[in-house]
Amino acid sequence: SVFDESIEAIRTHLDSCGIVLQYDGLDTPVLGLADREMLERAVYNLVSNAVKFMTADSTLRTKLTQNGKQLSFTLQAAAEPSNTLGIFNRYQRQPGIEDSRYGIGLGMPLVRAVASAHGGTVLIDHPDEQTTRITMTISITTSTENVVRSCIRLPMSNYAGDRDRGLLELSEILPADAYQNMD
């Protein structure tokens, strides 16, 4: 449900600014251990990056698939050819500071760290000259054998200050009027 719920929240924001997001999810739920907040942030980061680099009037296609004990979340869109060398290096901006689409270089390392923490990885490829595809894989873990637990229950952090986390995570791609009706 983490992927389904994240995509639905993202789609609501993207629809308001005319960006088409298609999603093909799983037919049956998958149960497993995961850090829900970190997976959500990874999905938001992947979508935000994809939208920044897609060509105008293209559609962002997302898909969740299961292959045995592995989930794959894939994003695919027509995108400008870009240099993916160093995409996972923190604080490295490609191609440089003059292109405002590039942040400080923390999004993709965060996505890679989340995937790794869930027994997966992130793959980037170009099925053709106009398309970029990014796939984040995670392992479906149901065993609590190696899980460290604490008797202290901490509340789930609210890094957005009780506001819509989607507005925070998508702030680089949403227009200013998306924030007009915030309380």
XYZ file of N, CA and C in Angstrom:
549
model
N 0.809 -1.201 0.000
C 0.000 0.000 0.000
C 0.851 1.263 0.000
N 2.112 1.165 0.445
C 2.973 2.354 0.470
C 3.094 2.945 -0.926
N 3.325 2.111 -1.906
C 3.488 2.599 -3.273
C 2.171 3.146 -3.811
N 1.084 2.403 -3.622
C -0.230 2.846 -4.110
C -0.628 4.190 -3.499
N -0.492 4.302 -2.188
C -0.892 5.532 -1.505
C -0.006 6.711 -1.886
N 1.296 6.469 -2.010
C 2.210 7.546 -2.408
C 1.883 8.047 -3.801
N 1.669 7.124 -4.726
C 1.371 7.524 -6.105
C 0.048 8.275 -6.181
N -0.966 7.842 -5.440
C -2.247 8.557 -5.457
C -2.092 9.978 -4.933
N -1.328 10.151 -3.854
C -1.099 11.495 -3.314
C -0.318 12.346 -4.311
N 0.685 11.765 -4.924
C 1.486 12.491 -5.914
C 0.632 12.854 -7.118
N -0.173 11.919 -7.582
C -1.016 12.158 -8.756
C -1.942 13.352 -8.530
N -2.488 13.477 -7.339
C -3.358 14.606 -7.022
C -2.629 15.928 -7.243
N -1.405 15.997 -6.778
C -0.613 17.228 -6.952
C -0.237 17.451 -8.417
N 0.168 16.406 -9.105
C 0.606 16.559 -10.494
C -0.560 16.882 -11.423
N -1.738 16.302 -11.151
C -2.926 16.608 -11.963
C -3.228 18.101 -11.941
N -3.026 18.723 -10.783
C -3.341 20.140 -10.652
C -2.429 21.028 -11.496
N -1.292 20.500 -11.928
C -0.416 21.310 -12.787
C -0.236 20.675 -14.165
N -1.151 19.785 -14.544
C -1.192 19.274 -15.905
C -0.177 18.201 -16.253
N 0.417 17.554 -15.275
C 1.379 16.476 -15.537
C 0.656 15.146 -15.411
N 0.771 14.310 -16.438
C 0.080 13.031 -16.457
C 0.973 11.957 -15.831
N 0.420 11.280 -14.822
C 1.110 10.194 -14.133
C 0.252 8.944 -14.256
N 0.792 7.926 -14.903
C 0.099 6.638 -15.002
C 0.739 5.678 -14.008
N -0.086 4.833 -13.409
C 0.425 3.869 -12.438
C -0.231 2.524 -12.654
N 0.580 1.500 -12.700
C 0.123 0.128 -12.811
C 0.630 -0.605 -11.575
N -0.273 -0.833 -10.613
C 0.116 -1.471 -9.354
C -0.125 -2.966 -9.372
N 0.049 -3.568 -8.231
C -0.165 -5.007 -8.082
C -1.653 -5.302 -7.889
N -2.063 -6.488 -8.317
C -3.456 -6.897 -8.143
C -3.747 -7.383 -6.727
N -2.728 -7.921 -6.060
C -2.903 -8.430 -4.705
C -1.900 -7.760 -3.774
N -2.288 -7.530 -2.527
C -1.361 -6.888 -1.592
C -0.186 -7.795 -1.246
N 0.928 -7.160 -0.906
C 2.127 -7.875 -0.479
C 2.418 -7.453 0.951
N 2.604 -8.426 1.826
C 2.914 -8.135 3.216
C 4.397 -8.337 3.450
N 5.000 -7.391 4.153
C 6.421 -7.499 4.459
C 6.833 -6.395 5.410
N 8.042 -6.509 5.897
C 8.592 -5.504 6.797
C 9.257 -4.413 5.970
N 8.954 -3.160 6.302
C 9.542 -2.046 5.562
C 9.447 -0.780 6.398
N 10.320 0.154 6.095
C 10.239 1.482 6.698
C 9.342 2.316 5.798
N 8.100 2.439 6.186
C 7.073 3.087 5.367
C 7.458 4.522 4.992
N 7.903 5.309 5.960
C 8.239 6.700 5.708
C 9.397 6.820 4.712
N 10.412 5.991 4.860
C 11.559 6.081 3.961
C 11.187 5.617 2.544
N 10.359 4.592 2.423
C 9.914 4.171 1.086
C 9.097 5.280 0.429
N 8.237 5.918 1.209
C 7.437 7.029 0.683
C 8.348 8.142 0.170
N 9.350 8.503 0.950
C 10.272 9.565 0.536
C 11.041 9.172 -0.727
N 11.399 7.908 -0.846
C 12.105 7.447 -2.046
C 11.204 7.588 -3.268
N 9.940 7.207 -3.144
C 9.001 7.329 -4.268
C 8.843 8.793 -4.657
N 8.662 9.668 -3.677
C 8.532 11.096 -3.967
C 9.781 11.630 -4.673
N 10.958 11.244 -4.200
C 12.193 11.699 -4.822
C 12.314 11.210 -6.258
N 11.978 9.949 -6.495
C 12.057 9.410 -7.851
C 11.113 10.150 -8.789
N 9.879 10.375 -8.345
C 8.903 11.071 -9.187
C 9.343 12.515 -9.426
N 9.787 13.196 -8.389
C 10.228 14.579 -8.528
C 11.364 14.700 -9.537
N 12.356 13.817 -9.426
C 13.462 13.842 -10.381
C 12.993 13.547 -11.798
N 12.113 12.575 -11.948
C 11.627 12.219 -13.284
C 10.886 13.392 -13.916
N 10.036 14.063 -13.146
C 9.258 15.182 -13.678
C 10.180 16.329 -14.095
N 11.235 16.577 -13.323
C 12.158 17.667 -13.655
C 12.830 17.465 -15.008
N 13.033 16.218 -15.400
C 13.798 15.957 -16.611
C 12.972 15.406 -17.772
N 11.657 15.227 -17.581
C 10.838 14.739 -18.692
C 10.642 15.854 -19.712
N 10.448 15.430 -20.935
C 10.177 16.414 -21.974
C 8.747 16.919 -21.809
N 8.496 18.112 -22.315
C 7.164 18.717 -22.205
C 6.118 17.812 -22.836
N 4.954 17.764 -22.244
C 3.810 16.993 -22.739
C 4.039 15.489 -22.774
N 5.021 14.977 -22.031
C 5.169 13.526 -21.972
C 4.447 13.000 -20.739
N 4.261 11.707 -20.681
C 3.568 11.049 -19.584
C 4.590 10.293 -18.744
N 4.461 10.392 -17.434
C 5.310 9.617 -16.534
C 4.589 8.308 -16.245
N 5.200 7.225 -16.643
C 4.619 5.903 -16.432
C 5.329 5.228 -15.258
N 4.538 4.754 -14.300
C 5.100 4.065 -13.145
C 4.444 2.697 -13.032
N 5.225 1.758 -12.523
C 4.723 0.392 -12.436
C 5.362 -0.299 -11.237
N 4.559 -1.071 -10.530
C 5.048 -1.894 -9.428
C 4.847 -3.349 -9.831
N 5.926 -4.120 -9.792
C 5.846 -5.538 -10.145
C 6.482 -6.378 -9.040
N 6.057 -7.619 -8.971
C 6.629 -8.554 -8.011
C 7.216 -9.725 -8.777
N 8.433 -10.088 -8.409
C 9.091 -11.256 -8.973
C 9.643 -12.052 -7.802
N 8.889 -13.049 -7.374
C 9.293 -13.832 -6.211
C 9.295 -12.976 -4.965
N 10.447 -12.886 -4.307
C 10.597 -12.120 -3.064
C 11.163 -10.723 -3.317
N 10.890 -10.185 -4.523
C 11.397 -8.867 -4.849
C 10.295 -8.016 -5.476
N 10.236 -6.740 -5.050
C 9.350 -5.759 -5.677
C 10.213 -4.824 -6.505
N 9.702 -4.436 -7.658
C 10.372 -3.460 -8.508
C 9.413 -2.318 -8.779
N 9.851 -1.114 -8.469
C 9.084 0.099 -8.756
C 9.812 0.809 -9.882
N 9.137 0.944 -11.034
C 9.771 1.492 -12.229
C 9.071 2.765 -12.676
N 9.883 3.756 -13.040
C 9.394 5.008 -13.624
C 10.005 5.106 -15.007
N 9.195 5.537 -15.962
C 9.683 5.655 -17.337
C 9.021 6.852 -18.001
N 9.835 7.659 -18.674
C 9.302 8.834 -19.365
C 10.270 9.258 -20.455
N 9.719 9.983 -21.425
C 10.573 10.616 -22.417
C 11.341 11.701 -21.687
N 12.647 11.684 -21.839
C 13.481 12.636 -21.117
C 14.612 13.119 -21.997
N 15.077 14.296 -21.666
C 16.227 14.825 -22.377
C 17.433 13.951 -22.057
N 18.276 13.712 -23.054
C 19.487 12.944 -22.758
C 20.293 13.682 -21.689
N 20.740 12.957 -20.688
C 21.520 13.603 -19.630
C 22.668 12.701 -19.220
N 23.586 13.278 -18.559
C 24.744 12.559 -18.076
C 24.386 11.936 -16.739
N 24.314 10.619 -16.669
C 23.973 9.958 -15.411
C 25.216 9.590 -14.615
N 26.393 9.907 -15.141
C 27.627 9.653 -14.415
C 27.613 10.469 -13.125
N 27.794 9.824 -12.012
C 27.831 10.535 -10.741
C 26.470 10.818 -10.139
N 25.407 10.259 -10.686
C 24.062 10.570 -10.205
C 23.858 10.167 -8.741
N 24.622 9.194 -8.265
C 24.463 8.746 -6.887
C 25.496 9.353 -5.945
N 26.283 10.302 -6.417
C 27.282 10.938 -5.570
C 26.680 12.135 -4.855
N 26.772 12.118 -3.536
C 26.234 13.221 -2.747
C 26.904 14.530 -3.104
N 26.119 15.581 -3.106
C 26.562 16.951 -3.330
C 27.154 17.191 -4.719
N 27.026 16.242 -5.615
C 27.545 16.445 -6.966
C 26.404 16.821 -7.880
N 26.483 17.973 -8.461
C 25.450 18.462 -9.362
C 25.872 18.177 -10.785
N 24.976 17.590 -11.539
C 25.246 17.319 -12.953
C 24.277 18.121 -13.785
N 24.609 18.886 -14.755
C 25.972 19.174 -15.187
C 26.608 20.285 -14.377
N 25.821 21.099 -13.684
C 26.421 22.153 -12.892
C 25.377 23.074 -12.303
N 25.833 24.061 -11.610
C 24.952 24.961 -10.872
C 24.068 25.811 -11.775
N 24.462 25.972 -13.029
C 23.676 26.818 -13.928
C 22.329 26.208 -14.320
N 22.138 24.931 -14.129
C 20.877 24.273 -14.467
C 20.060 24.104 -13.190
N 18.978 24.858 -13.053
C 18.206 24.880 -11.809
C 17.470 23.572 -11.521
N 17.409 22.645 -12.481
C 16.734 21.374 -12.229
C 17.532 20.492 -11.281
N 18.805 20.756 -11.162
C 19.658 19.932 -10.316
C 19.713 20.520 -8.921
N 19.454 19.691 -7.936
C 19.509 20.142 -6.552
C 20.922 20.014 -6.016
N 21.027 19.773 -4.712
C 22.354 19.663 -4.124
C 22.884 18.237 -4.191
N 22.124 17.348 -4.788
C 22.633 16.004 -5.015
C 22.336 15.005 -3.922
N 21.265 15.216 -3.148
C 20.950 14.279 -2.068
C 19.810 13.317 -2.393
N 18.991 13.625 -3.385
C 17.821 12.806 -3.674
C 18.140 11.381 -4.085
N 18.970 11.217 -5.087
C 19.267 9.863 -5.563
C 20.106 9.060 -4.569
N 21.071 9.662 -3.860
C 21.734 8.877 -2.809
C 20.750 8.418 -1.725
N 19.737 9.249 -1.409
C 18.718 8.852 -0.445
C 17.936 7.653 -0.986
N 17.541 7.723 -2.256
C 16.788 6.621 -2.869
C 17.622 5.344 -2.843
N 18.886 5.456 -3.204
C 19.767 4.279 -3.204
C 19.914 3.715 -1.794
N 20.044 4.587 -0.789
C 20.179 4.123 0.589
C 18.905 3.420 1.068
N 17.753 3.953 0.698
C 16.480 3.321 1.078
C 16.369 1.948 0.420
N 16.676 1.873 -0.862
C 16.626 0.587 -1.567
C 17.585 -0.413 -0.919
N 18.791 0.026 -0.637
C 19.799 -0.841 -0.020
C 19.354 -1.329 1.351
N 18.772 -0.433 2.146
C 18.285 -0.810 3.481
C 17.166 -1.846 3.399
N 16.496 -1.897 2.264
C 15.421 -2.864 2.045
C 15.893 -4.028 1.169
N 17.197 -4.231 1.076
C 17.751 -5.372 0.340
C 17.660 -5.234 -1.164
N 17.637 -4.007 -1.663
C 17.492 -3.799 -3.106
C 18.528 -2.855 -3.667
N 18.207 -2.294 -4.809
C 19.122 -1.396 -5.506
C 18.334 -0.458 -6.410
N 19.034 0.430 -7.096
C 18.420 1.333 -8.063
C 19.162 1.175 -9.380
N 18.409 0.992 -10.442
C 18.980 0.819 -11.778
C 18.454 1.905 -12.697
N 19.322 2.450 -13.528
C 18.928 3.460 -14.507
C 19.365 2.969 -15.870
N 18.420 2.995 -16.816
C 18.786 2.618 -18.177
C 17.977 3.433 -19.172
N 18.335 3.289 -20.434
C 17.680 4.020 -21.510
C 17.242 3.003 -22.566
N 15.976 2.564 -22.505
C 15.501 1.556 -23.464
C 15.604 2.031 -24.913
N 15.553 3.338 -25.119
C 15.769 3.915 -26.439
C 16.345 5.315 -26.246
N 16.624 6.013 -27.305
C 17.302 7.311 -27.214
C 16.477 8.385 -26.526
N 15.152 8.258 -26.521
C 14.302 9.292 -25.942
C 13.751 8.947 -24.564
N 14.002 7.758 -24.077
C 13.365 7.303 -22.843
C 14.391 6.987 -21.762
N 14.071 7.440 -20.553
C 14.863 7.071 -19.390
C 13.979 6.238 -18.478
N 14.552 5.171 -17.952
C 13.820 4.280 -17.042
C 14.650 4.134 -15.767
N 13.981 4.310 -14.634
C 14.622 4.135 -13.332
C 13.832 3.075 -12.582
N 14.535 2.093 -12.054
C 13.890 1.009 -11.315
C 14.514 0.897 -9.936
N 13.676 0.961 -8.908
C 14.111 0.715 -7.535
C 13.577 -0.652 -7.134
N 14.467 -1.527 -6.696
C 14.040 -2.841 -6.233
C 14.183 -2.907 -4.719
N 13.312 -3.681 -4.097
C 13.419 -3.966 -2.667
C 13.063 -5.434 -2.458
N 13.641 -6.023 -1.431
C 13.317 -7.403 -1.082
C 12.099 -7.423 -0.173
N 11.292 -8.438 -0.351
C 10.131 -8.631 0.523
C 10.605 -9.474 1.694
N 10.698 -8.832 2.851
C 11.195 -9.498 4.045
C 10.039 -9.678 5.017
N 9.848 -10.903 5.461
C 8.787 -11.162 6.434
C 9.343 -11.695 7.746
N 10.608 -12.051 7.773
C 11.220 -12.584 8.983
C 11.685 -11.447 9.878
N 11.408 -11.569 11.162
C 11.861 -10.561 12.120
C 13.157 -10.997 12.795
N 13.784 -12.034 12.274
C 14.984 -12.595 12.890
C 16.095 -11.570 13.093
N 16.356 -10.724 12.119
C 17.442 -9.752 12.211
C 16.957 -8.334 12.476
N 15.744 -8.200 12.985
C 15.176 -6.889 13.249
C 15.481 -6.491 14.688
N 16.023 -5.294 14.859
C 16.304 -4.770 16.192
C 15.059 -4.030 16.660
N 14.605 -4.366 17.841
C 13.407 -3.728 18.375
C 13.738 -3.010 19.675
N 12.974 -1.998 19.953
C 13.126 -1.245 21.186
C 11.805 -1.298 21.943
N 11.900 -1.308 23.260
C 10.669 -1.299 24.052
C 10.072 0.109 24.099
N 10.829 1.088 23.636
C 10.347 2.468 23.606
C 9.683 2.719 22.260
N 8.443 3.144 22.292
C 7.734 3.450 21.047
C 7.843 4.935 20.770
N 8.491 5.262 19.678
C 8.610 6.652 19.280
C 7.560 6.955 18.229
N 6.958 8.138 18.294
C 5.972 8.480 17.266
C 6.667 8.634 15.912
N 5.943 8.333 14.843
C 6.492 8.515 13.509
C 6.825 9.990 13.322
N 8.042 10.260 12.894
C 8.450 11.658 12.750
C 7.570 12.364 11.730
N 7.364 13.629 11.968
C 6.566 14.409 11.040
C 7.438 15.547 10.532
N 8.265 15.236 9.571
C 9.240 16.194 9.070
C 8.597 17.341 8.294
N 7.311 17.256 7.991
C 6.634 18.325 7.244
C 5.842 19.248 8.170
N 5.972 19.064 9.472
C 5.280 19.941 10.412
C 3.776 19.880 10.306
N 3.216 18.690 10.236
C 1.769 18.458 10.142
C 1.155 18.997 8.860
N 1.949 19.302 7.875
C 1.435 19.714 6.568
C 1.532 18.536 5.618
N 0.992 18.701 4.453
C 1.019 17.674 3.414
C 2.467 17.400 3.001
N 2.961 16.195 3.298
C 4.345 15.859 2.959
C 4.579 15.915 1.457
N 3.544 15.660 0.675
C 3.677 15.716 -0.767
C 4.067 17.102 -1.251
N 3.495 18.130 -0.643
C 3.846 19.493 -1.035
C 5.311 19.792 -0.736
N 5.804 19.260 0.365
C 7.214 19.448 0.701
C 8.108 18.672 -0.263
N 7.807 17.396 -0.464
C 8.652 16.545 -1.299
C 8.642 16.963 -2.762
N 7.548 17.553 -3.225
C 7.430 17.934 -4.635
C 7.646 19.431 -4.848
N 8.199 20.120 -3.862
C 8.317 21.577 -3.935
C 9.158 22.063 -5.109
N 10.067 21.255 -5.600
C 10.903 21.681 -6.728
C 10.171 21.626 -8.059
N 9.049 20.915 -8.114
C 8.370 20.767 -9.408
C 6.974 21.371 -9.446
N 6.388 21.662 -8.290
C 5.034 22.215 -8.272
C 5.076 23.728 -8.431
N 4.073 24.293 -9.105
C 4.014 25.750 -9.236
C 3.621 26.387 -7.902
N 3.925 27.662 -7.748
C 3.661 28.373 -6.495
C 2.192 28.339 -6.105
N 1.279 28.346 -7.093
C -0.148 28.364 -6.744
C -0.615 27.065 -6.087
N 0.180 26.006 -6.125
C -0.162 24.764 -5.426
C -0.146 24.968 -3.917
N 0.496 26.039 -3.474
C 0.645 26.310 -2.051
C -0.279 27.431 -1.563
N -1.126 27.933 -2.429
C -1.987 29.068 -2.097
C -2.975 28.770 -0.967
N -3.538 27.570 -0.947
C -4.614 27.258 0.009
C -4.135 26.471 1.214
N -2.862 26.617 1.565
C -2.337 25.889 2.727
C -2.802 26.570 4.002
N -3.101 25.779 5.002
C -3.504 26.326 6.318
C -2.268 26.609 7.139
